[in-house]
Amino acid sequence: MLWIISENRAECSTMNHYKPGFFLKEGFNNGMLQHVPSLARLTFKFCKSHGSSRFMREYIESEIMDLARQCPTAVIYLKPRRHRDPVVVAEYINGHKEELRCNPFSKQELIRWINLMTTTSGRPSNQKLLKYSATSSISIQGPWNPWVYKPTEENLEELPSERLSAAKATYPTATERVLDMVKTSQPR
Amino acid sequence: MLTRKCLEASLALGVRGYKRSLFPTLTVLKKRQDKVGVHIPQRSAVVEWDFDREVNIFCKRFSVQPGPSIRDAFRSQAFVENENEQRVKIGLEPLALSSNKQLAESGLERLREVLTTQISEIYPKLPQQGVEAVRNFLCSPESLTDVASQMGFAPLVIRPGDGEAVEPELMREAFLAVFGSIENQGDFCRRYVLIQLAGKDIMDIWHPIDVSQLLNSILKKRNQPPYEPRLIGDAGRNTLESVFYVAIYSDRKFLGKGAHETQAAAVDVAVRDALKRVFGITRAERSPFEIMALKSIYERNAGLTTS
C-alpha cells in the first residue's frame, strides 16, 4: 500500500516543538450559512478469519448500519483482506487522511474512536495548534488616532475651560466620603 | 534506517542476529527504488472506490439537487483525449465520452450572472464597477480553485496520470461544470462562492482609480456641490509622529473622516471613508452575511417557541 505514504513524513515527529504550527481555519466559512460535515469517506480494513479483527467484525455486524444512518454524508467502505491487522482510514474533504490501527481495541473502544473520527474537523495531527481562536482580518476597529472615541461635545467647548482642565477624580475623596457618611447617618 | 529494517526482518524470520548480505541487498534495492520513484495511484484507482456512491454522497453533503449530466461534470477533457488515444493505439474505435469542457464554459457564464444579481442584492448601493470588480474577484481562477479544493473535489476529478495531486485547472473546471449541471444554483452560489466575501473589505477587492473624482461625480448626480475637506484635528505637527484628522463635507453636510500622517493622505483616507458610507460597505453597518445567517436560523427555528 504505497499510496498511504504521506509526502511530509519527515514532519511527523513525536517532539512537540519540532511540529509545524498552524492557526485555526475553517473552509468556506463553514457553518455560517450551512454546516458541511468534514468527513468524506471511512474505510474499514479487516480480516474475515483472523483473531485480531474479531472486535472489528463484531462492530461491523452490529454497529455499521447505525453508523451509516448517523453520517449520511460520508461514504463507508468495507475492505476485507487476509491476515492483516484491522485498520480504519478516515478521509476528510480538506484532503487530510487519518489512519488508525485498531488491533488492541475492544468494540466499545472502537465505537469511541470512530465517533471521534466522524465528528472531528480533519485537522492534521502532525501539526500543533498555536491558538484556540484566530481572526483573518488584521484589525477590526481600524488604526487608532488621538480622536478615536473622543466625546463630540468637547468640540463646542471654549478654551481654556475650567471643566476640561480640572483634575478627574475616579473615586470620591476622603472629604466627600466623610460628608456622605454624615449625611446618611441617622441622628441619635 | 536500513539496519533497523534488517533487524525487523530478522525478528520476523525468527532468527538470532541477521545475515550480513541483507544490508547490501537492501541498499541496492533502495537505490533502485529511488531511481524508479514511488508509484502512487490515484484515489479512484484503488479497490475501495465507488464513483456512483461518491457522486450521490457529494450531492447530499453539499445539499445539491443534481441534474442529468452530473456524472459528466467530473470527467476532464484531458482524460477523454488520453483514453481515445490509447484506444486508437490498440486498434479500437474511440469512445463517444462527453467531457466537462462545455459544461464548465456554460457554468462560468451562469456563475457570473448569478453572482452579479446576488452581489447587487447584498450591496444595493454599490455601483456597477464595484459589483463587477467583486464578481471578477470571486470568479478569478485562484478563488475558484481555493473553493474547489476546500470542497474536496480532488479525488473525484477523472483525469489521466498518477498521483494524488490534481492540477488546479482541472479542479476549477470540474467545479464550474458541477455548478453548470445542478438545479439549485442560487443556493449553491450563495453558500460556497459568495460566502468567500464574509469578513473581507470591499475596498480591498475593488480599487477605484480616482476616488475624489468618483465622489464628486456621485455628488453631482445628487445635485450637491463638490466636496470640501476640513481639518478637524492635528497633533505633532512638524514631528515624525504627526497626525492630521480631516473630515469631508458637502453643502455643510458631513460625508466622512479619516486620519493620516500628511494632510493630502488624510484627505484621501477621508474620501475613501465617505465613499464607503455612500456605498453602504462600512464595518459599522451589519455584515450582509450575518443578516443572511440570522435569517436562516430564524427560518430553521420557526416552529420553536421560546419560554
Coordinates of C-alpha atoms in Angstrom, one line a residue:
Chain A
M1 CA 0.0 0.0 0.0
L2 CA 2.5 2.6 -1.2
W3 CA -0.1 5.3 -1.7
I4 CA -0.6 5.7 2.0
I5 CA 2.9 7.2 2.5
S6 CA 2.4 10.9 3.1
E7 CA 4.7 13.4 1.5
N8 CA 5.6 15.3 4.6
R9 CA 6.6 12.2 6.6
A10 CA 9.7 14.0 7.9
E11 CA 7.4 16.4 9.8
C12 CA 5.8 13.6 11.8
S13 CA 7.8 14.0 15.0
T14 CA 6.9 12.9 18.5
M15 CA 8.5 16.1 19.9
N16 CA 6.0 18.8 20.0
H17 CA 8.4 21.7 19.3
Y18 CA 9.5 20.2 16.0
K19 CA 6.0 20.1 14.7
P20 CA 4.9 22.9 12.3
G21 CA 2.4 25.2 14.0
F22 CA -0.8 26.4 12.4
F23 CA -3.8 28.7 13.2
L24 CA -7.4 27.5 13.1
K25 CA -9.0 27.8 9.7
E26 CA -12.4 26.7 8.6
G27 CA -13.0 26.1 4.9
F28 CA -15.6 28.3 3.1
N29 CA -16.7 29.9 6.4
N30 CA -18.2 26.6 7.3
G31 CA -21.3 26.8 9.4
M32 CA -22.1 30.4 8.5
L33 CA -25.0 29.6 6.1
Q34 CA -24.8 25.8 6.2
H35 CA -22.7 23.3 8.0
V36 CA -20.8 20.8 5.8
P37 CA -19.6 17.7 7.7
S38 CA -15.8 17.3 7.1
L39 CA -15.7 13.5 6.9
A40 CA -15.7 12.4 3.3
R41 CA -15.1 8.6 3.4
L42 CA -14.4 5.9 6.0
T43 CA -12.7 2.6 5.1
F44 CA -12.8 -0.4 7.4
K45 CA -10.0 -2.9 6.5
F46 CA -10.2 -6.2 8.3
C47 CA -9.6 -9.9 8.0
K48 CA -12.6 -12.3 7.9
S49 CA -10.9 -15.1 9.8
H50 CA -8.0 -13.8 11.9
G51 CA -8.4 -13.2 15.6
S52 CA -7.0 -9.7 15.6
S53 CA -10.0 -8.5 13.6
R54 CA -12.5 -10.0 16.0
F55 CA -13.9 -6.8 17.5
M56 CA -13.9 -5.1 14.2
R57 CA -16.1 -7.9 12.8
E58 CA -18.4 -7.6 15.8
Y59 CA -18.5 -3.8 15.2
I60 CA -19.4 -4.3 11.5
E61 CA -22.1 -6.9 12.4
S62 CA -23.9 -4.8 14.9
E63 CA -23.0 -1.1 14.5
I64 CA -22.2 -0.3 10.9
M65 CA -25.8 0.3 9.9
D66 CA -26.3 2.7 12.7
L67 CA -23.1 4.5 11.6
A68 CA -24.3 4.8 8.1
R69 CA -27.6 6.3 9.3
Q70 CA -25.7 8.6 11.6
C71 CA -23.4 10.1 8.9
P72 CA -25.3 10.0 5.6
T73 CA -22.7 12.5 4.2
A74 CA -19.8 10.0 4.3
V75 CA -19.1 7.0 2.1
I76 CA -18.4 3.9 4.1
Y77 CA -16.2 1.1 2.5
L78 CA -15.6 -2.3 3.9
K79 CA -12.4 -3.9 2.6
P80 CA -11.7 -7.5 3.7
R81 CA -8.1 -8.8 3.2
R82 CA -6.4 -11.8 4.6
H83 CA -4.3 -11.9 7.7
R84 CA -3.7 -8.3 8.3
D85 CA -4.5 -6.1 11.3
P86 CA -7.7 -4.2 11.3
V87 CA -7.4 -0.6 10.2
V88 CA -9.8 2.4 10.0
V89 CA -9.0 5.1 7.4
A90 CA -10.8 8.4 7.6
E91 CA -10.6 10.8 4.7
Y92 CA -11.7 14.4 5.1
I93 CA -12.8 17.0 2.5
N94 CA -9.8 19.1 3.2
G95 CA -7.6 16.3 1.8
H96 CA -6.4 15.1 5.2
K97 CA -6.2 11.3 5.7
E98 CA -6.1 9.7 9.2
E99 CA -5.2 6.0 9.7
L100 CA -5.9 4.1 12.8
R101 CA -4.7 0.6 13.5
C102 CA -7.3 -1.0 15.8
N103 CA -5.8 -4.3 16.8
P104 CA -5.9 -3.9 20.6
F105 CA -9.3 -2.1 20.6
S106 CA -12.4 -3.7 22.0
K107 CA -15.8 -3.0 20.4
Q108 CA -16.6 -0.2 22.9
E109 CA -13.2 1.5 22.3
L110 CA -13.8 1.1 18.5
I111 CA -17.1 2.9 18.9
R112 CA -15.5 5.8 20.7
W113 CA -12.6 6.1 18.2
I114 CA -14.9 6.1 15.2
N115 CA -17.1 8.7 16.9
L116 CA -14.1 10.9 17.2
M117 CA -13.2 10.3 13.5
T118 CA -16.7 11.2 12.4
T119 CA -17.0 14.4 14.4
T120 CA -13.5 15.9 14.1
S121 CA -12.8 18.6 11.5
G122 CA -9.9 16.8 9.8
R123 CA -7.0 18.7 11.3
P124 CA -3.6 17.1 10.6
S125 CA -2.4 15.5 13.8
N126 CA 1.3 16.2 12.9
Q127 CA 0.8 19.9 13.4
K128 CA 0.3 21.8 16.7
L129 CA -2.5 24.3 17.2
L130 CA -1.0 27.7 18.1
K131 CA -4.1 29.4 19.4
Y132 CA -7.7 28.4 20.2
S133 CA -9.0 31.5 18.3
A134 CA -7.9 33.2 15.1
T135 CA -9.0 36.2 13.1
S136 CA -8.5 36.6 9.4
S137 CA -8.6 40.4 9.4
I138 CA -5.7 42.5 10.6
S139 CA -7.7 44.9 12.7
I140 CA -11.5 45.1 13.4
Q141 CA -11.6 48.6 14.8
G142 CA -9.1 50.2 12.4
P143 CA -6.0 52.2 13.1
W144 CA -6.0 54.3 16.3
N145 CA -5.6 58.0 16.3
P146 CA -5.9 60.6 19.1
W147 CA -9.6 61.4 18.2
V148 CA -11.0 57.8 18.3
Y149 CA -13.9 57.7 20.8
K150 CA -13.4 61.4 21.7
P151 CA -16.7 62.8 23.0
T152 CA -18.1 65.2 20.4
E153 CA -19.4 67.7 23.0
E154 CA -15.8 68.8 23.5
N155 CA -15.9 70.4 20.1
L156 CA -18.2 73.1 21.4
E157 CA -16.1 73.9 24.4
E158 CA -14.4 77.3 24.6
L159 CA -10.7 77.0 25.5
P160 CA -9.2 77.5 28.0
S161 CA -12.1 75.9 30.0
E162 CA -12.2 75.1 33.7
R163 CA -14.2 72.0 33.3
L164 CA -11.7 70.3 30.9
S165 CA -8.6 71.4 32.8
A166 CA -9.9 70.2 36.2
A167 CA -8.3 67.0 37.6
K168 CA -10.5 64.0 37.0
A169 CA -11.4 62.1 40.2
T170 CA -12.1 58.4 39.5
Y171 CA -13.4 57.7 43.1
P172 CA -14.8 60.0 45.8
T173 CA -12.2 61.8 48.0
A174 CA -11.9 61.2 51.7
T175 CA -13.7 64.6 52.5
E176 CA -16.6 63.6 50.2
R177 CA -16.8 60.2 51.9
V178 CA -16.9 61.7 55.4
L179 CA -19.6 64.2 54.3
D180 CA -21.6 61.4 52.7
M181 CA -21.4 59.4 55.9
V182 CA -22.6 62.4 58.0
K183 CA -25.5 62.9 55.6
T184 CA -26.6 59.3 55.5
S185 CA -26.1 58.6 59.3
Q186 CA -29.3 58.9 61.4
P187 CA -29.3 61.5 64.3
R188 CA -29.2 59.9 67.8
Chain B
M1 CA 17.2 3.1 8.8
L2 CA 18.3 0.1 6.8
T3 CA 20.0 -1.5 9.8
R4 CA 16.7 -1.2 11.6
K5 CA 14.9 -2.8 8.7
C6 CA 17.4 -5.7 8.8
L7 CA 16.7 -6.2 12.5
E8 CA 13.0 -6.1 11.9
A9 CA 13.3 -8.6 9.1
S10 CA 15.4 -10.9 11.3
L11 CA 12.9 -10.7 14.1
A12 CA 10.1 -11.5 11.7
L13 CA 12.0 -14.5 10.4
G14 CA 12.7 -15.7 14.0
V15 CA 16.5 -15.9 13.8
R16 CA 19.1 -14.5 16.1
G17 CA 21.1 -11.7 14.5
Y18 CA 20.8 -11.0 10.8
K19 CA 22.5 -12.1 7.6
R20 CA 25.4 -9.9 6.6
S21 CA 24.2 -10.0 3.0
L22 CA 20.9 -8.3 3.9
F23 CA 22.2 -4.8 4.4
P24 CA 23.9 -4.5 1.0
T25 CA 20.9 -6.1 -0.7
L26 CA 18.5 -3.6 0.9
T27 CA 20.9 -0.7 -0.1
V28 CA 20.8 -1.7 -3.7
L29 CA 17.0 -2.1 -3.6
K30 CA 16.6 1.3 -2.0
K31 CA 18.8 2.9 -4.8
R32 CA 16.8 1.2 -7.5
Q33 CA 13.5 2.3 -5.8
D34 CA 14.8 5.9 -5.7
K35 CA 15.7 5.7 -9.4
V36 CA 12.3 4.5 -10.4
G37 CA 10.3 6.6 -8.0
V38 CA 7.4 5.7 -5.8
H39 CA 4.3 4.9 -7.7
I40 CA 1.3 6.5 -6.1
P41 CA -2.0 5.6 -7.8
Q42 CA -5.0 7.9 -8.0
R43 CA -7.5 7.6 -5.2
S44 CA -10.1 6.4 -7.7
A45 CA -7.8 3.7 -9.0
V46 CA -7.9 1.9 -5.6
V47 CA -10.3 -1.0 -4.9
E48 CA -12.3 0.8 -2.3
W49 CA -13.9 3.4 -4.6
D50 CA -17.4 3.6 -5.9
F51 CA -17.9 6.5 -8.2
D52 CA -21.7 6.5 -8.3
R53 CA -21.9 6.3 -4.5
E54 CA -19.3 9.1 -4.2
V55 CA -21.3 11.4 -6.5
N56 CA -24.5 10.7 -4.6
I57 CA -23.0 11.4 -1.3
F58 CA -21.2 14.5 -2.7
C59 CA -24.7 15.9 -3.7
K60 CA -26.0 15.0 -0.3
R61 CA -23.1 16.6 1.6
F62 CA -23.4 19.9 -0.2
S63 CA -27.2 19.9 -0.5
V64 CA -27.1 19.8 -4.3
Q65 CA -30.0 18.9 -6.5
P66 CA -28.2 17.1 -9.3
G67 CA -29.2 17.5 -13.0
P68 CA -28.9 14.7 -15.6
S69 CA -25.3 15.5 -16.5
I70 CA -23.8 15.5 -13.0
R71 CA -21.6 12.4 -13.8
D72 CA -20.1 14.1 -16.9
A73 CA -19.2 17.1 -14.8
F74 CA -16.3 15.3 -13.2
R75 CA -14.7 13.9 -16.4
S76 CA -11.9 16.1 -17.7
Q77 CA -11.2 16.8 -21.4
A78 CA -7.6 15.5 -20.9
F79 CA -9.0 12.1 -19.7
V80 CA -11.2 11.7 -22.8
E81 CA -8.4 12.6 -25.1
N82 CA -6.0 10.3 -23.4
E83 CA -8.5 7.4 -23.3
N84 CA -9.3 7.8 -27.0
E85 CA -5.6 8.0 -28.0
Q86 CA -4.9 4.7 -26.1
R87 CA -7.9 3.0 -27.8
V88 CA -6.7 4.1 -31.2
K89 CA -3.2 2.8 -30.5
I90 CA -4.6 -0.6 -29.7
G91 CA -6.7 -0.5 -32.8
L92 CA -10.1 0.1 -31.2
E93 CA -12.6 2.8 -32.2
P94 CA -12.6 5.9 -30.0
L95 CA -15.4 6.2 -27.5
A96 CA -18.1 8.9 -27.5
L97 CA -17.4 10.1 -24.0
S98 CA -18.5 13.6 -23.1
S99 CA -16.1 15.7 -21.1
N100 CA -16.9 18.6 -18.8
K101 CA -15.4 21.3 -21.0
Q102 CA -18.6 22.7 -22.5
L103 CA -20.4 22.3 -19.1
A104 CA -17.6 24.3 -17.5
E105 CA -17.9 27.1 -20.0
S106 CA -21.6 27.4 -19.6
G107 CA -21.2 27.1 -15.9
L108 CA -18.8 30.0 -15.7
E109 CA -21.2 32.2 -17.7
R110 CA -24.1 31.2 -15.4
L111 CA -22.0 31.7 -12.3
R112 CA -21.1 35.3 -13.4
E113 CA -24.8 36.0 -14.0
V114 CA -25.9 34.6 -10.6
L115 CA -23.1 36.4 -8.8
T116 CA -23.9 39.7 -10.3
T117 CA -27.5 39.5 -9.1
Q118 CA -26.6 38.3 -5.6
I119 CA -23.8 40.9 -5.1
S120 CA -26.2 43.7 -6.0
E121 CA -28.8 42.1 -3.7
I122 CA -26.5 42.2 -0.6
Y123 CA -24.8 45.5 -1.5
P124 CA -27.7 47.5 -3.1
K125 CA -25.8 50.8 -3.1
L126 CA -22.7 49.5 -4.7
P127 CA -22.2 50.9 -8.3
Q128 CA -21.8 48.8 -11.4
Q129 CA -18.0 49.0 -11.4
G130 CA -17.7 47.8 -7.8
V131 CA -20.1 44.9 -8.5
E132 CA -18.1 43.8 -11.5
A133 CA -14.8 44.0 -9.6
V134 CA -16.2 41.9 -6.7
R135 CA -17.6 39.4 -9.2
N136 CA -14.3 39.2 -11.1
F137 CA -12.5 38.6 -7.8
L138 CA -14.9 35.7 -6.9
C139 CA -14.7 34.2 -10.5
S140 CA -10.9 34.5 -10.6
P141 CA -9.0 31.2 -11.1
E142 CA -7.3 31.4 -7.7
S143 CA -10.6 31.9 -5.8
L144 CA -12.4 29.2 -7.7
T145 CA -9.5 26.7 -7.2
D146 CA -9.5 27.5 -3.5
V147 CA -13.2 26.8 -3.2
A148 CA -12.9 23.6 -5.2
S149 CA -10.0 22.3 -3.1
Q150 CA -11.9 23.1 0.1
M151 CA -14.9 21.2 -1.1
G152 CA -12.8 18.1 -1.7
F153 CA -13.0 17.9 -5.5
A154 CA -9.5 16.5 -5.8
P155 CA -10.2 12.7 -5.6
L156 CA -13.4 13.0 -7.7
V157 CA -11.9 14.5 -10.8
I158 CA -11.5 11.9 -13.5
R159 CA -8.1 12.5 -15.1
P160 CA -5.2 10.7 -16.7
G161 CA -1.9 10.0 -14.9
D162 CA -1.0 9.0 -11.4
G163 CA -0.6 10.7 -8.0
E164 CA -3.0 12.3 -5.6
A165 CA -2.2 15.9 -6.6
V166 CA -4.7 17.4 -9.1
E167 CA -3.9 20.3 -11.4
P168 CA -5.7 23.4 -10.3
E169 CA -7.1 23.9 -13.7
L170 CA -8.8 20.5 -13.8
M171 CA -10.3 21.1 -10.3
R172 CA -11.6 24.5 -11.3
E173 CA -13.2 23.1 -14.5
A174 CA -14.9 20.3 -12.5
F175 CA -16.3 22.9 -10.0
L176 CA -17.7 25.0 -12.8
A177 CA -19.1 22.0 -14.6
V178 CA -20.8 20.8 -11.4
F179 CA -22.2 24.3 -11.0
G180 CA -23.5 24.2 -14.6
S181 CA -25.2 20.9 -14.1
I182 CA -27.1 21.4 -10.8
E183 CA -30.6 22.8 -10.3
N184 CA -30.3 24.9 -7.1
Q185 CA -27.6 27.2 -8.5
G186 CA -28.6 30.2 -6.4
D187 CA -28.3 28.5 -3.1
F188 CA -25.1 26.7 -4.1
C189 CA -23.5 30.0 -5.2
R190 CA -24.6 31.8 -2.0
R191 CA -23.3 29.1 0.3
Y192 CA -19.9 28.3 -1.2
V193 CA -18.9 31.2 -3.5
L194 CA -20.5 34.4 -2.2
I195 CA -19.6 33.4 1.4
Q196 CA -15.9 34.0 0.5
L197 CA -16.7 37.7 0.9
A198 CA -17.6 37.4 4.6
G199 CA -15.1 39.3 6.8
K200 CA -13.5 41.0 3.7
D201 CA -13.4 44.7 3.0
I202 CA -14.9 45.5 -0.4
M203 CA -12.4 48.4 -0.9
D204 CA -9.6 45.8 -0.6
I205 CA -11.0 43.9 -3.5
W206 CA -12.1 46.9 -5.6
H207 CA -9.5 49.6 -6.1
P208 CA -11.2 52.7 -7.7
I209 CA -8.6 54.7 -9.6
D210 CA -9.5 58.3 -8.8
V211 CA -11.6 58.3 -5.6
S212 CA -12.0 62.1 -5.4
Q213 CA -13.4 62.3 -8.9
L214 CA -15.7 59.3 -8.2
L215 CA -17.1 61.0 -5.1
N216 CA -17.6 64.3 -6.9
S217 CA -19.4 62.6 -9.8
I218 CA -21.7 60.9 -7.2
L219 CA -22.4 64.3 -5.6
K220 CA -23.0 65.9 -9.0
K221 CA -25.7 63.2 -9.7
R222 CA -27.4 64.2 -6.4
N223 CA -27.3 67.9 -7.3
Q224 CA -24.9 68.6 -4.5
P225 CA -21.8 70.9 -4.7
P226 CA -18.3 69.2 -4.8
Y227 CA -16.8 68.0 -1.5
E228 CA -14.5 70.2 0.6
P229 CA -12.0 68.8 3.2
R230 CA -11.7 70.5 6.6
L231 CA -9.0 69.9 9.2
I232 CA -10.8 68.9 12.4
G233 CA -7.8 68.0 14.4
D234 CA -4.0 67.8 14.2
A235 CA -1.3 66.6 16.6
G236 CA 2.5 66.6 16.5
R237 CA 2.9 69.0 13.5
N238 CA 6.4 69.0 12.1
T239 CA 7.4 65.9 14.0
L240 CA 7.9 62.3 13.0
E241 CA 4.6 61.3 14.5
S242 CA 2.4 63.9 13.0
V243 CA -1.3 63.1 12.7
F244 CA -3.9 65.1 10.7
Y245 CA -7.6 64.5 11.1
V246 CA -9.6 65.5 8.1
A247 CA -13.4 65.5 7.6
I248 CA -15.2 65.8 4.2
Y249 CA -18.3 68.0 3.9
S250 CA -20.6 68.9 1.0
D251 CA -23.1 71.6 1.4
R252 CA -22.2 71.8 5.1
K253 CA -23.2 68.1 5.5
F254 CA -20.8 65.6 6.9
L255 CA -19.7 62.8 4.5
G256 CA -16.7 61.1 6.1
K257 CA -13.5 61.4 8.0
G258 CA -10.0 60.0 8.3
A259 CA -6.6 60.5 9.8
H260 CA -3.1 60.1 8.4
E261 CA 0.5 61.4 8.6
T262 CA 0.1 64.2 6.0
Q263 CA -2.8 66.4 5.1
A264 CA -3.1 65.0 1.5
A265 CA -3.0 61.4 2.7
A266 CA -5.6 62.2 5.3
V267 CA -7.9 63.7 2.7
D268 CA -7.5 60.5 0.6
V269 CA -8.4 58.4 3.6
A270 CA -11.4 60.6 4.4
V271 CA -12.7 60.5 0.8
R272 CA -12.5 56.7 0.9
D273 CA -14.4 56.7 4.2
A274 CA -17.0 58.9 2.6
L275 CA -17.3 56.5 -0.4
K276 CA -17.7 53.5 2.0
R277 CA -20.5 55.3 3.8
V278 CA -22.2 56.2 0.4
F279 CA -21.9 52.6 -0.9
G280 CA -23.0 51.1 2.4
I281 CA -19.9 48.9 2.8
T282 CA -18.6 50.2 6.2
R283 CA -17.8 47.9 9.1
A284 CA -20.3 49.7 11.3
E285 CA -23.2 48.6 9.1
R286 CA -24.1 45.0 9.8
S287 CA -22.5 42.4 7.5
P288 CA -25.0 41.1 4.9
F289 CA -23.8 37.6 5.7
E290 CA -24.7 37.9 9.4
I291 CA -28.2 39.0 8.3
M292 CA -28.4 36.0 6.0
A293 CA -27.2 33.6 8.7
L294 CA -29.6 35.0 11.2
K295 CA -32.4 34.7 8.7
S296 CA -31.6 31.1 8.1
I297 CA -31.5 30.4 11.8
Y298 CA -34.9 32.1 12.3
E299 CA -36.3 30.0 9.4
R300 CA -35.0 26.8 11.0
N301 CA -36.4 27.7 14.4
A302 CA -39.7 29.0 13.0
G303 CA -41.7 26.2 14.7
L304 CA -40.0 26.5 18.0
T305 CA -41.3 28.7 20.8
T306 CA -39.1 30.3 23.4
S307 CA -40.2 30.5 27.0

